[in-house]
Amino acid sequence: MSDATGFFERGWVAFPPDPVTEAWADAARPLAEEIFTDPGERAAWLRCGDTWFAGVNVFPNDDRGAVPDRGVPPLAGPVVDFVRETLRLDGFAWDRAQISVCLPGYPQPWDGESEAAFRFRRDRDAAHVDGLLRDEARRRRLGEVHGFILGLPLTEVPEDAAPLVVWEGSHTSMREAFRARFAGVAPMDWAAEDITDAYTEARRAVFSKCRRVAVTVPCGGAYLVHRLALHGVAPWGPRGGADPRSIAYFRPDTGAREEFPDDPSWWLEDP
């Protein structure tokens, strides 16, 4: 199966280590470690009984993915070539990366998370589609729109060390569910629509029919996940080791149209 076929059919694709991607990870790792150990950042981002540092958008990269004054080069390599040549996405600004660090014992209960939410995190990997916001009443709406999810391991990630998990083919099921829910609604109004019921029903169906896979690649490798794919983080297992695992995630907005900046229809309909 080619990389392109794998991505469009399964909803994800992995890339083995290469020198260009490895150079980015090697340069980014010390800075990510500084962020993870900074007391202020830890106070802001530690979750799940101090077993997960969420680190959303904490990496200080520019719109090329670089941190020039720390020697972090622009993002490049086979995965970026795939984005440009196969997904035909170019000229967008890279967002500031999330630095996601999990520690042995993930997940643990934490203040602010209900028992039901903890069970879902533990038993269903907190499975979700990125960009859906939940309000105080726990109702879901479309919030941010992303072109894809790019994962770049900064440490080794054994299969038991809380890896990313993806339900293969789920992007197709979620697209069909959202397409049906938004039928007859102008795209500019999608963000005002309560999509909770359609989303939870589609997620339940995905659990029953799609294969759950753990996605791991060595340092210097990368993986892409389709923006509509259901994914989550597995619990730390008995063979996860004793060291934290760290992954940088990018989720750029690749589809903003200059003439229609508030039109998210590309998020649903683009490949």
Coordinates of C-alpha atoms in Angstrom, one line a residue, residues 129-133 138-143 174 177-178 180-182 185 189-202 267:
V129 CA -11.8 14.5 16.7
D130 CA -9.6 17.6 17.0
G131 CA -11.2 21.0 16.8
L132 CA -14.5 20.3 18.5
L133 CA -15.2 22.5 21.5
R138 CA -20.7 19.4 27.8
R139 CA -22.3 20.1 24.4
R140 CA -20.0 20.0 21.3
R141 CA -19.6 22.5 18.5
L142 CA -17.1 23.1 15.7
G143 CA -14.3 25.3 17.0
M174 CA -17.0 11.1 10.8
A177 CA -21.9 12.0 10.1
F178 CA -20.8 15.7 10.0
A180 CA -25.4 14.8 7.3
R181 CA -25.6 17.0 10.4
F182 CA -24.6 20.1 8.6
V185 CA -26.8 24.8 7.2
D189 CA -23.1 29.0 10.6
W190 CA -21.6 25.6 11.4
A191 CA -19.8 26.8 14.6
A192 CA -23.2 27.8 16.1
E193 CA -24.7 24.3 15.6
D194 CA -24.8 21.8 18.5
I195 CA -23.3 18.6 17.0
T196 CA -23.1 16.5 20.2
D197 CA -25.6 13.9 19.3
A198 CA -24.3 13.3 15.7
Y199 CA -20.7 13.2 17.0
T200 CA -21.3 10.8 19.9
E201 CA -23.4 8.5 17.7
A202 CA -20.7 8.4 15.0
W267 CA -12.4 21.1 6.6

